[in-house]
Backbone as JSON Lines, residues from 0, in Angstrom:
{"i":0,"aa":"X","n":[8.91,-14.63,6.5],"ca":[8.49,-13.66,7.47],"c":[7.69,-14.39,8.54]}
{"i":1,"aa":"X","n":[7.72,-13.59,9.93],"ca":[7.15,-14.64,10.81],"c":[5.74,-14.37,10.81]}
{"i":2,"aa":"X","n":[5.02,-14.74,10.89],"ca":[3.54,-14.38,11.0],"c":[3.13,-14.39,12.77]}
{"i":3,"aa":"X","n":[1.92,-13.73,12.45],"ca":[1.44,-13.7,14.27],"c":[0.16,-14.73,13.86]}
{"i":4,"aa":"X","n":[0.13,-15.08,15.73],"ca":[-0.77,-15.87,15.66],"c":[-2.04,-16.36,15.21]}
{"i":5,"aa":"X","n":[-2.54,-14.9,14.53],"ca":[-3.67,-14.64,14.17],"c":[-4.42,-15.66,12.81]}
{"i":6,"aa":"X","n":[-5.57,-15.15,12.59],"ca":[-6.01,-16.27,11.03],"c":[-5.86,-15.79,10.0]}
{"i":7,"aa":"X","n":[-5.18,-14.21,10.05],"ca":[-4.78,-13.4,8.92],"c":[-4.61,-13.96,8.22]}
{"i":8,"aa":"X","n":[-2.99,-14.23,8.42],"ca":[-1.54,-14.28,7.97],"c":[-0.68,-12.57,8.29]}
{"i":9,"aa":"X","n":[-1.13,-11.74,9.02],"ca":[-0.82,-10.56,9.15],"c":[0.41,-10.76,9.66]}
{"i":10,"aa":"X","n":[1.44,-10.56,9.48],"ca":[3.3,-10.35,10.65],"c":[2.65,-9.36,11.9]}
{"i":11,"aa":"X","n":[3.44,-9.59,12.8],"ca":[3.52,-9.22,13.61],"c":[3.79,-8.13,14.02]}
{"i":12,"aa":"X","n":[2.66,-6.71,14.69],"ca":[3.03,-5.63,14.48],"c":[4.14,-4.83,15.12]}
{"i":13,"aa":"X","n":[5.14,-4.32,14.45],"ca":[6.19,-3.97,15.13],"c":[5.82,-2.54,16.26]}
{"i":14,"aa":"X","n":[6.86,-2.32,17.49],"ca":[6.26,-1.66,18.12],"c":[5.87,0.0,17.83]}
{"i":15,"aa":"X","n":[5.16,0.35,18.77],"ca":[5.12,1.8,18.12],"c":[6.21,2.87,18.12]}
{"i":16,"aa":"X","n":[6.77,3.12,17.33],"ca":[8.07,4.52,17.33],"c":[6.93,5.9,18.05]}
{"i":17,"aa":"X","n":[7.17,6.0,19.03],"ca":[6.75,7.12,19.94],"c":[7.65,8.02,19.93]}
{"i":18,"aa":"X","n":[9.32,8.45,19.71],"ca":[10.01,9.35,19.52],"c":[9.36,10.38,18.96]}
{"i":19,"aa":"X","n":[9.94,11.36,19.12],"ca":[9.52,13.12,18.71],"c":[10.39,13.35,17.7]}
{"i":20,"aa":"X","n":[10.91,12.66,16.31],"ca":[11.63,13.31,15.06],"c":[11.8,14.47,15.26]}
{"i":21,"aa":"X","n":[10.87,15.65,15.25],"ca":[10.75,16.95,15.28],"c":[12.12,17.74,14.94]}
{"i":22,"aa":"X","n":[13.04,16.94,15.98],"ca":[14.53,17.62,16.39],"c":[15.34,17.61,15.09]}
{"i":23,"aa":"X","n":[15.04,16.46,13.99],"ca":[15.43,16.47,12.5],"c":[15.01,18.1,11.65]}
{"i":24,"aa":"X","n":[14.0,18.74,11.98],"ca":[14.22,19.57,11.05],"c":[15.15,21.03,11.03]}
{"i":25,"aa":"X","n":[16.06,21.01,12.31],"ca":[17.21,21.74,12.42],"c":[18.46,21.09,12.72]}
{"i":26,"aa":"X","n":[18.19,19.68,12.99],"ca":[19.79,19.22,13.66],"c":[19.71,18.36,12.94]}
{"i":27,"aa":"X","n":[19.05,17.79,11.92],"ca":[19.59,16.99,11.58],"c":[19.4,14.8,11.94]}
{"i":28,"aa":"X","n":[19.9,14.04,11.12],"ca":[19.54,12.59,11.96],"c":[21.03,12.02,11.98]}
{"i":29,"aa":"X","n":[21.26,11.6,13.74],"ca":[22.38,11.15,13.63],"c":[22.04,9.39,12.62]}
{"i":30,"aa":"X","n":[21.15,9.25,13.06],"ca":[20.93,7.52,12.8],"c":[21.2,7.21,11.37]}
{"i":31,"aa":"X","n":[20.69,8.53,10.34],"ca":[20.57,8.1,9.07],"c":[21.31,8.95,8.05]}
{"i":32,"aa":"X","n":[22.18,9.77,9.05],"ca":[22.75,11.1,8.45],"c":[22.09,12.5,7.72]}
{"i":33,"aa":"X","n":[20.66,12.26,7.46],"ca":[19.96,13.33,6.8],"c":[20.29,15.03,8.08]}
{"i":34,"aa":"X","n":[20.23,15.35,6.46],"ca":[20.65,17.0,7.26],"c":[19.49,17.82,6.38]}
{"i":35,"aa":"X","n":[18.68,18.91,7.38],"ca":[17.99,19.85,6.15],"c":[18.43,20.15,4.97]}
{"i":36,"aa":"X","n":[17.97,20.72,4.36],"ca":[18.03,21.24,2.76],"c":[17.54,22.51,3.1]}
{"i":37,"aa":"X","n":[17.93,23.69,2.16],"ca":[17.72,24.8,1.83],"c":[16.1,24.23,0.86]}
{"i":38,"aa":"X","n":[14.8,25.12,1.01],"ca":[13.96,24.84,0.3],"c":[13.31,24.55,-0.66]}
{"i":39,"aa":"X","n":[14.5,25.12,-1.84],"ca":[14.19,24.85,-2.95],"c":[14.86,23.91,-3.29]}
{"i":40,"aa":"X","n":[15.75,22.99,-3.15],"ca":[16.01,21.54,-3.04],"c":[15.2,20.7,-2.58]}
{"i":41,"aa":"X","n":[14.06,20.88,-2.02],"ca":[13.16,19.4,-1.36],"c":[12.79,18.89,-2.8]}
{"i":42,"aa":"X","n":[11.92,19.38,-3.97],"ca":[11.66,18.71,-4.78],"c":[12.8,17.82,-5.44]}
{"i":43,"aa":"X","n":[13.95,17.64,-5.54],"ca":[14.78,17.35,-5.97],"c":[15.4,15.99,-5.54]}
{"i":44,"aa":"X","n":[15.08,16.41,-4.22],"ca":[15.8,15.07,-3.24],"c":[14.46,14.23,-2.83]}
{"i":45,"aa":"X","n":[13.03,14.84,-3.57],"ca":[12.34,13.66,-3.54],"c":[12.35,12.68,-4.32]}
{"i":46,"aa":"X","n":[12.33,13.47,-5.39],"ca":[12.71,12.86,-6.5],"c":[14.24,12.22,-6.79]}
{"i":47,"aa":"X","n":[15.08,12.57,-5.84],"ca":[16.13,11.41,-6.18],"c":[15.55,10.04,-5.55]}
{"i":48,"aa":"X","n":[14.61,10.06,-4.36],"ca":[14.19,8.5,-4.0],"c":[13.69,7.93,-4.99]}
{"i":49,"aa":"X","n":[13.08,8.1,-6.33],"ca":[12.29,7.22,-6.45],"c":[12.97,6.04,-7.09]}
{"i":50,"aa":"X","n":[13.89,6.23,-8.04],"ca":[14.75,5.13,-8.14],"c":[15.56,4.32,-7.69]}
{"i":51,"aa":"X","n":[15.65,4.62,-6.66],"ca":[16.58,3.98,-5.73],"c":[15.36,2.88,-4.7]}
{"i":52,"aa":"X","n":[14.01,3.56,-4.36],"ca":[13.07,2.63,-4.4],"c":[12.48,1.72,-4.98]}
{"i":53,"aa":"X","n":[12.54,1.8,-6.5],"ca":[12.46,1.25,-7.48],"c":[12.9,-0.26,-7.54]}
{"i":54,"aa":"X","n":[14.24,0.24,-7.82],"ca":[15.37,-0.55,-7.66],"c":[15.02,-2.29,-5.96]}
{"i":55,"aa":"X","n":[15.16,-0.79,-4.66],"ca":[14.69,-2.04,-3.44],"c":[13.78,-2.87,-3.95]}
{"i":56,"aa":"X","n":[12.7,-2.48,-4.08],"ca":[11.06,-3.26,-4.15],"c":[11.37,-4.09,-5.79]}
{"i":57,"aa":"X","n":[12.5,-4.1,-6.4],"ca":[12.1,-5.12,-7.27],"c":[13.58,-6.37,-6.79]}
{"i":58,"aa":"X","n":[13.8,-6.2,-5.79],"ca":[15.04,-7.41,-5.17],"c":[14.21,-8.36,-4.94]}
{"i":59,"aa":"X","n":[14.64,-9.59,-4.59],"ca":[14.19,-10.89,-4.26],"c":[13.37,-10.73,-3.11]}
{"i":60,"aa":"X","n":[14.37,-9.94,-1.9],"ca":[13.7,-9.96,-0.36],"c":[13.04,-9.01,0.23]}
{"i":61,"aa":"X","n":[12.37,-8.65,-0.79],"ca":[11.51,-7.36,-0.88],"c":[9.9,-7.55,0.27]}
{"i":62,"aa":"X","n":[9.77,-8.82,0.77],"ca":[9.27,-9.67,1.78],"c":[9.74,-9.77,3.21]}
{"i":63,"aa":"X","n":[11.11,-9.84,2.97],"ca":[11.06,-10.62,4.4],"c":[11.29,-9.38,5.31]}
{"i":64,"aa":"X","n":[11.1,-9.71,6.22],"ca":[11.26,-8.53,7.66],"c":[12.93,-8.84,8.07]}
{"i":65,"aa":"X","n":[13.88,-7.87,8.22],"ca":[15.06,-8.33,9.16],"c":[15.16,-9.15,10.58]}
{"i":66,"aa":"X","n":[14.06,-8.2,11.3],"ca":[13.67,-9.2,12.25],"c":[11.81,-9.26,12.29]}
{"i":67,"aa":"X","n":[11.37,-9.75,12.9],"ca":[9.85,-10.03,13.03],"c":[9.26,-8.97,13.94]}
{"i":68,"aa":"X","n":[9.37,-7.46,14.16],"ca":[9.06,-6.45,14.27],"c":[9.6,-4.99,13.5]}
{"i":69,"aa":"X","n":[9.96,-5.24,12.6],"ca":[10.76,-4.42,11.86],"c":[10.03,-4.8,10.4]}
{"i":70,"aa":"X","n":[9.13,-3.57,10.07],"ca":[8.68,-3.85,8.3],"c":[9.71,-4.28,7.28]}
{"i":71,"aa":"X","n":[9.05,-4.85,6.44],"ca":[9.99,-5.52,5.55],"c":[10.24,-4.26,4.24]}
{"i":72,"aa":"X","n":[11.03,-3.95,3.39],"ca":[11.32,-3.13,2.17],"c":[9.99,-2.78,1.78]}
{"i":73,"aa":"X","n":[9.18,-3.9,1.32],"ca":[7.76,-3.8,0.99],"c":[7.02,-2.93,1.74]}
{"i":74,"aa":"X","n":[6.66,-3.01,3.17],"ca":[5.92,-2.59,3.82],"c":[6.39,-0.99,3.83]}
{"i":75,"aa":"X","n":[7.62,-0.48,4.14],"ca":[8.84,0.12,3.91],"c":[7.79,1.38,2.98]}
{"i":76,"aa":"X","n":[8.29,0.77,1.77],"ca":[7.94,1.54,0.3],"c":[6.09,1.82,0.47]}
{"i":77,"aa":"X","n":[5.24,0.8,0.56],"ca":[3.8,0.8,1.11],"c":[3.72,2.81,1.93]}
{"i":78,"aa":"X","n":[4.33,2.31,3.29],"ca":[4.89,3.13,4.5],"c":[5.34,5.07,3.74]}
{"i":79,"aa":"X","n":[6.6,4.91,2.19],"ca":[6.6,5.79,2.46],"c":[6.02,6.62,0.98]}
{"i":80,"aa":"X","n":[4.81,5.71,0.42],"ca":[3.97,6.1,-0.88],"c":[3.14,7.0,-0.17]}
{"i":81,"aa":"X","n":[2.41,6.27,1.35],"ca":[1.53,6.82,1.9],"c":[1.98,8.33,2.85]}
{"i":82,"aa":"X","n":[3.01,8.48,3.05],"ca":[3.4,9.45,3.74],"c":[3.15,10.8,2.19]}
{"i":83,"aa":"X","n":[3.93,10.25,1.48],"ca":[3.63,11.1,0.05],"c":[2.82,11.88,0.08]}
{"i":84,"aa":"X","n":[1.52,10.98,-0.17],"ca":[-0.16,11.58,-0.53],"c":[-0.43,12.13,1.23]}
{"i":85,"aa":"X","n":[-0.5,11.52,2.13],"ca":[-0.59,12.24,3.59],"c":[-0.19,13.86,3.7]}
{"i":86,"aa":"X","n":[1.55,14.08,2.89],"ca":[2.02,15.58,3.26],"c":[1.66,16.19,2.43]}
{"i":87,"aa":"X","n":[1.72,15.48,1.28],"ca":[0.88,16.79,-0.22],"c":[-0.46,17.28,0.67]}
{"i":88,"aa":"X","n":[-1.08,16.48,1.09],"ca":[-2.57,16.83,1.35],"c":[-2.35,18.11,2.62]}
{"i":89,"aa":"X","n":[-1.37,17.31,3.44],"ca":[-1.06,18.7,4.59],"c":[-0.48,19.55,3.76]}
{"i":90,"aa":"X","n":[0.59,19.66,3.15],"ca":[0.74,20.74,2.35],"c":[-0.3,22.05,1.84]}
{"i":91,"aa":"X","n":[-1.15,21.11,1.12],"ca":[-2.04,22.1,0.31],"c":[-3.0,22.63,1.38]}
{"i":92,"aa":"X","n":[-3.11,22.05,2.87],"ca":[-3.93,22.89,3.96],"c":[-3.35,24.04,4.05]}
{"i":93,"aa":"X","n":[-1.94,24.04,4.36],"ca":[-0.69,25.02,5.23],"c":[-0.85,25.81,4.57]}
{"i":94,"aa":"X","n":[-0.8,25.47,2.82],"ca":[-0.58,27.5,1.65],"c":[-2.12,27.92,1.79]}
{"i":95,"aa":"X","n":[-3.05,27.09,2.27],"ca":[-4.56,28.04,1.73],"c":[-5.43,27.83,2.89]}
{"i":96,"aa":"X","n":[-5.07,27.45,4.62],"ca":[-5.93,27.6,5.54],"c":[-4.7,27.75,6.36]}
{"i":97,"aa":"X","n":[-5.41,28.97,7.61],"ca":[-4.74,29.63,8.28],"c":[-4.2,28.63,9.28]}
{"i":98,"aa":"X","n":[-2.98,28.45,9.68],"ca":[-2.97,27.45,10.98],"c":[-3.46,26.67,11.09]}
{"i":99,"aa":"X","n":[-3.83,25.14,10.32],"ca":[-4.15,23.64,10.58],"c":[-3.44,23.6,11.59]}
{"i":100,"aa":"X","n":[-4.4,22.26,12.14],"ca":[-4.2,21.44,12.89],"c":[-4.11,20.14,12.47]}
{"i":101,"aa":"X","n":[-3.19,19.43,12.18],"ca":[-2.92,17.63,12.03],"c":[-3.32,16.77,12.89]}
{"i":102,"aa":"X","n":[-4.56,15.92,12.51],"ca":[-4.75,14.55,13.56],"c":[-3.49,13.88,13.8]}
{"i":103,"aa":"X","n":[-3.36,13.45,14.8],"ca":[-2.44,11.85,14.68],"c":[-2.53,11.3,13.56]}
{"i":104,"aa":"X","n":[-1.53,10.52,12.42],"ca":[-1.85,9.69,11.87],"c":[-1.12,8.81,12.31]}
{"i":105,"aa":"X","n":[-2.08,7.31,12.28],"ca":[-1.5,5.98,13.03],"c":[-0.99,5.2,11.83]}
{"i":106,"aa":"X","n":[0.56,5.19,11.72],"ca":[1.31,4.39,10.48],"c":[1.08,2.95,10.53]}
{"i":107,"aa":"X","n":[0.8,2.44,11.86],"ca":[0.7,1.06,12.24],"c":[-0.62,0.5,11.71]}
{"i":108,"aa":"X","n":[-1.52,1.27,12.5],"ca":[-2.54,0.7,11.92],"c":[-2.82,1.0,10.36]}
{"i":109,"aa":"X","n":[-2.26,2.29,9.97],"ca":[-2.63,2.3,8.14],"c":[-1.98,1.01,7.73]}
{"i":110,"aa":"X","n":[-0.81,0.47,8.02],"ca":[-0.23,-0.62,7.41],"c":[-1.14,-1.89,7.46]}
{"i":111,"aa":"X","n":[-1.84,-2.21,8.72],"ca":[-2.65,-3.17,8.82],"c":[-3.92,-3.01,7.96]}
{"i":112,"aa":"X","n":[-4.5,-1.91,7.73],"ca":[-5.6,-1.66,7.37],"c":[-5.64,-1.81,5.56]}
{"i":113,"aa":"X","n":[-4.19,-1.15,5.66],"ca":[-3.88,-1.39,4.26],"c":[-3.28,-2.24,3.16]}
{"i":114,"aa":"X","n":[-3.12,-3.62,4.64],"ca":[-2.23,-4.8,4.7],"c":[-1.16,-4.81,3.41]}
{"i":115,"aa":"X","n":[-0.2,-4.09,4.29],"ca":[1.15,-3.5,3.18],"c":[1.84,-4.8,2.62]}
{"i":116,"aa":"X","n":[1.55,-6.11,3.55],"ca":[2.61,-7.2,3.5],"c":[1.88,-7.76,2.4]}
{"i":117,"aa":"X","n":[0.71,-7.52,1.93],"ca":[-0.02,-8.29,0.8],"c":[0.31,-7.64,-0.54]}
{"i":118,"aa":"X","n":[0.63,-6.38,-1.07],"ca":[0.68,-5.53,-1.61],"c":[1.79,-6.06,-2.65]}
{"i":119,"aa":"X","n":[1.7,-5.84,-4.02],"ca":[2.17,-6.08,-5.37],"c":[3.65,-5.37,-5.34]}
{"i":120,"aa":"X","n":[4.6,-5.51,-5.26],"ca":[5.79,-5.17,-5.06],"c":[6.16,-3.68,-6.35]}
{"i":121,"aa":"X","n":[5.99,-4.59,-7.76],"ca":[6.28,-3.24,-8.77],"c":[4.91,-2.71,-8.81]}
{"i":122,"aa":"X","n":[3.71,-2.32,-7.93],"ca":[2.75,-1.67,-8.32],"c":[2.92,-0.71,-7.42]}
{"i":123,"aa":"X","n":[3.58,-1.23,-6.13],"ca":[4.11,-0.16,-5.03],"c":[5.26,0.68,-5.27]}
{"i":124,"aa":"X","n":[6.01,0.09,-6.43],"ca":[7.04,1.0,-6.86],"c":[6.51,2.28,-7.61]}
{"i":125,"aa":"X","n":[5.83,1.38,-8.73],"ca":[5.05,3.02,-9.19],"c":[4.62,3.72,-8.82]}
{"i":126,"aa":"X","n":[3.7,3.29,-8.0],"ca":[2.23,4.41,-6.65],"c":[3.42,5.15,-6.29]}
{"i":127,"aa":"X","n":[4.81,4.71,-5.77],"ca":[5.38,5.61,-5.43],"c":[6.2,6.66,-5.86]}
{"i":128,"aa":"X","n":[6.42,5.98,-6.93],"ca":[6.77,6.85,-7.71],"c":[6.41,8.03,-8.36]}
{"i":129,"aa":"X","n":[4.51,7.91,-8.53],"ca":[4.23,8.91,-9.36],"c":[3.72,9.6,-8.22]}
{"i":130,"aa":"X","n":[3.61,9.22,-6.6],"ca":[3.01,9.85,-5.8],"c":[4.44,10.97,-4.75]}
{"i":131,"aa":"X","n":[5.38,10.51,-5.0],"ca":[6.75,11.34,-5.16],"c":[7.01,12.2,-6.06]}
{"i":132,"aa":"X","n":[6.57,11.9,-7.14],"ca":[6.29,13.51,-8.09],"c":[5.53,14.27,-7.74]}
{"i":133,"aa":"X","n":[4.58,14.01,-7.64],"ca":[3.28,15.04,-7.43],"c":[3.7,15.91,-5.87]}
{"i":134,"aa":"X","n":[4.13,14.9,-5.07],"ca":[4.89,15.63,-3.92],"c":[5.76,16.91,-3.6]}
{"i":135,"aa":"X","n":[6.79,16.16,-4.65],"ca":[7.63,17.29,-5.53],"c":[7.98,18.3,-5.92]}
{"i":136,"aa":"X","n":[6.24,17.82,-7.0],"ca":[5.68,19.22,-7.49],"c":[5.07,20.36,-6.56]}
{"i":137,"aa":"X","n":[4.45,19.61,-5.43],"ca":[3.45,20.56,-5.03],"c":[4.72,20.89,-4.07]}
{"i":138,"aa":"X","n":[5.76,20.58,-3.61],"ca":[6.85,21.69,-2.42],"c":[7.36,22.49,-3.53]}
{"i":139,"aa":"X","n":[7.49,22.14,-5.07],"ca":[8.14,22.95,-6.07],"c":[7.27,24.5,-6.01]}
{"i":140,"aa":"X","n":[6.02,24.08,-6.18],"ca":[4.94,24.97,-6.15],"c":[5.09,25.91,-4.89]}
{"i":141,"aa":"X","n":[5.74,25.54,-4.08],"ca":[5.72,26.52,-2.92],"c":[5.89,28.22,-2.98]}
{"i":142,"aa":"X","n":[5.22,28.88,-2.9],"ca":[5.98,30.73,-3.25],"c":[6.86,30.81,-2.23]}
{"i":143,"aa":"X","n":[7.88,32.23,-2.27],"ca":[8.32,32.45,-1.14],"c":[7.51,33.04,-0.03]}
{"i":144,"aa":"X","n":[7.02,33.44,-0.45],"ca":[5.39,33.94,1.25],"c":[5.25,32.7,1.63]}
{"i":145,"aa":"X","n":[5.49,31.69,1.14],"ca":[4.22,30.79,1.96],"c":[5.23,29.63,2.55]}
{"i":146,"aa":"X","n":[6.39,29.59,3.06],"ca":[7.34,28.94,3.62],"c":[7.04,28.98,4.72]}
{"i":147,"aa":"X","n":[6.51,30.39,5.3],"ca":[6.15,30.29,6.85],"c":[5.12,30.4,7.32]}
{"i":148,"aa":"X","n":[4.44,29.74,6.4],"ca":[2.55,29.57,6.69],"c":[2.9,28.57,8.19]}
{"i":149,"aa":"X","n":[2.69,28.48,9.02],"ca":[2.23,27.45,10.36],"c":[1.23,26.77,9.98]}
{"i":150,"aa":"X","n":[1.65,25.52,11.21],"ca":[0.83,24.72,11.21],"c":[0.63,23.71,12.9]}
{"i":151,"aa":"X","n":[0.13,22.82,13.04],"ca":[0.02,22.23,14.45],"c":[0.0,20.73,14.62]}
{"i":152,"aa":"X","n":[0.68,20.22,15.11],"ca":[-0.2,18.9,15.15],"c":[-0.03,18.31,16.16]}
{"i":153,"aa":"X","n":[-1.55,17.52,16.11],"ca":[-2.06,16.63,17.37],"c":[-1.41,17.05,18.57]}
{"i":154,"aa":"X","n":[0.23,17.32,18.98],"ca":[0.53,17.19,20.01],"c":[1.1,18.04,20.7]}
{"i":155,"aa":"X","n":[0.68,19.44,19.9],"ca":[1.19,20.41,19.64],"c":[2.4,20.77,19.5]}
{"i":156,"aa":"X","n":[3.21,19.83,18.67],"ca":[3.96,20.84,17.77],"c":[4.09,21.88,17.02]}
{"i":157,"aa":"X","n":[5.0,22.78,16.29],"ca":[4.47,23.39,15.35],"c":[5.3,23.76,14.39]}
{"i":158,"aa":"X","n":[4.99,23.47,13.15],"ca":[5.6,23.41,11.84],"c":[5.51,24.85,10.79]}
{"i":159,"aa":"X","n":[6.4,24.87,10.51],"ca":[6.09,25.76,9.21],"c":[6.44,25.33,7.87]}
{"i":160,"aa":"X","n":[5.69,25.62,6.67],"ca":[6.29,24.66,5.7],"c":[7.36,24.43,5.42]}
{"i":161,"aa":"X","n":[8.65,25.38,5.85],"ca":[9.75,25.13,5.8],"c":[10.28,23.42,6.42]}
{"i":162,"aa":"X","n":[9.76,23.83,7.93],"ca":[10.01,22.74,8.94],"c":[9.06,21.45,8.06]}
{"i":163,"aa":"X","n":[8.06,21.85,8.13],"ca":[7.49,20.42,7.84],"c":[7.86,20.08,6.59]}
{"i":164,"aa":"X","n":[8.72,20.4,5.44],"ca":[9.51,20.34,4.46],"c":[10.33,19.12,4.92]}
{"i":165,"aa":"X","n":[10.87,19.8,5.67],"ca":[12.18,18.84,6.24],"c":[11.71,17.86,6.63]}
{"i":166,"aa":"X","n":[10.96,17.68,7.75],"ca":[10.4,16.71,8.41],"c":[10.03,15.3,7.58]}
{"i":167,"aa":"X","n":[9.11,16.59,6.16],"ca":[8.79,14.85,5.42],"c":[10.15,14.35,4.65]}
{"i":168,"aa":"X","n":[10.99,15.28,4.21],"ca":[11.92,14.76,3.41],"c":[13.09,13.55,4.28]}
{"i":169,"aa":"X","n":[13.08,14.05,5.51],"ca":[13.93,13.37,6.38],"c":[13.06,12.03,6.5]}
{"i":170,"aa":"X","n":[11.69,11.74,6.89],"ca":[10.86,10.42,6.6],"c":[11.32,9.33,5.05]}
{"i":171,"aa":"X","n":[11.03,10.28,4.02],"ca":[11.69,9.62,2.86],"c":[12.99,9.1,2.85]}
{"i":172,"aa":"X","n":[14.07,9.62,3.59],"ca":[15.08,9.26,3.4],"c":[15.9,8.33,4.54]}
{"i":173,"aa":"X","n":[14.86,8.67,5.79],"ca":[15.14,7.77,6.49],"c":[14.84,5.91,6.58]}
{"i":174,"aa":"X","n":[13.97,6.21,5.82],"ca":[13.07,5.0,5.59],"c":[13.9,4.45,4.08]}
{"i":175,"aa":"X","n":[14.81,5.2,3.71],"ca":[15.18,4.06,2.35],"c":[16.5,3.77,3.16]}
{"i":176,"aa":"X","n":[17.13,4.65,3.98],"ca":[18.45,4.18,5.04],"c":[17.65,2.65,5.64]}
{"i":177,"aa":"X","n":[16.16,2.66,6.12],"ca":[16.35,1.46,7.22],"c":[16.12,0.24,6.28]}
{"i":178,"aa":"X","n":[16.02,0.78,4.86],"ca":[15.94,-0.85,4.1],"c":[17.04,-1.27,3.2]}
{"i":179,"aa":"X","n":[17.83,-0.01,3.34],"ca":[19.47,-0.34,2.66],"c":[19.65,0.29,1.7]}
{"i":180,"aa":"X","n":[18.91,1.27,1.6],"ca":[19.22,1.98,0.37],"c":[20.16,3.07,0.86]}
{"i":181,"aa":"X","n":[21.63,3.42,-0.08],"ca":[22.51,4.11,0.3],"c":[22.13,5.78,-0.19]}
{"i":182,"aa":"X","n":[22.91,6.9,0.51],"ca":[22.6,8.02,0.36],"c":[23.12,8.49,-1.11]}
{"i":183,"aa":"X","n":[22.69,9.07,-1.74],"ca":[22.93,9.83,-2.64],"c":[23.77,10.88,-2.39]}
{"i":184,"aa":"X","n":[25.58,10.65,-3.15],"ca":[25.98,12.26,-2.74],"c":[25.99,12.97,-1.27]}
């Protein structure tokens, strides 16, 4: 992996994805093929990632970057443990406070902060693993009232747990498309 100039050893931070996803939770991703799910399937198709993550993060090149702005599998899996614990937590705002509002969260800098490229390869498999259940569980947990609880964020968008359902599931699955992991079915 290439490193930046720095006295880290930190890689080089890739640029910022400023795109608006948003448009994934009705149309769909041409890039990675994900299409919504009916709601009571999200737990299901979280839980189909985790083995198939599993599997990436224990390959040889579970390190290297494709190119030297592009996270490596590692960083990847790091990238989508933390999205996990991030939406459970928005989750459990959306069923029991009226209309949140979501800060920005900065993926770039969590990666630096959390220096993903240093990070234990099968310890990131598990974190993610058991942090993809609990995920799971808590969209399993969803009632039907509470699908269209709203929500906001930073830039004013606006989600309902339905939407933001999708949104994270399409993150999970896009992110095992950009490290080679094939679709399920």
């Amino acid at each position: 992996m290439t490193q930046s100039s720095g006295t880290t050893g930190q890689p080089t931070t890739p640029p910022t994805d400023d795109k608006d996803w948003t448009f994934v939770t009705t149309q769909g991703c041409p890039d990675c093929g994900y299409m919504p799910t009916r709601v009571d399937e999200v737990g299901a198709r979280v839980r189909a990632t985790i083995d198939p993550w599993r599997h990436r993060l224990a390959a040889d090149d579970v390190r290297q970057r494709p190119t030297e702005t592009t996270w490596s599998p590692l960083e990847y899996g790091c990238h989508v443990r933390d999205v996990c614990i991030l939406f459970r937590q928005r989750l459990g705002l959306m069923v029991t406070s009226d209309n949140p509002t979501f800060a920005n969260w900065d993926q770039d800098q969590a990666a630096v902060e959390g220096r993903y490229w240093d990070e234990d390869p099968a310890e990131v498999a598990e974190q993610y693993a058991v942090e993809a259940e609990r995920t799971a569980a808590a969209f399993d947990a969803v009632t039907p009232d509470q699908w269209d609880r709203p929500s906001l964020r930073s830039n004013g968008s606006s989600f309902t747990v339905e939407t933001f359902a999708a949104y994270f599931l399409h993150d999970l699955e896009h992110h095992a498309h950009d490290v080679g992991i094939s679709r399920a079915g």
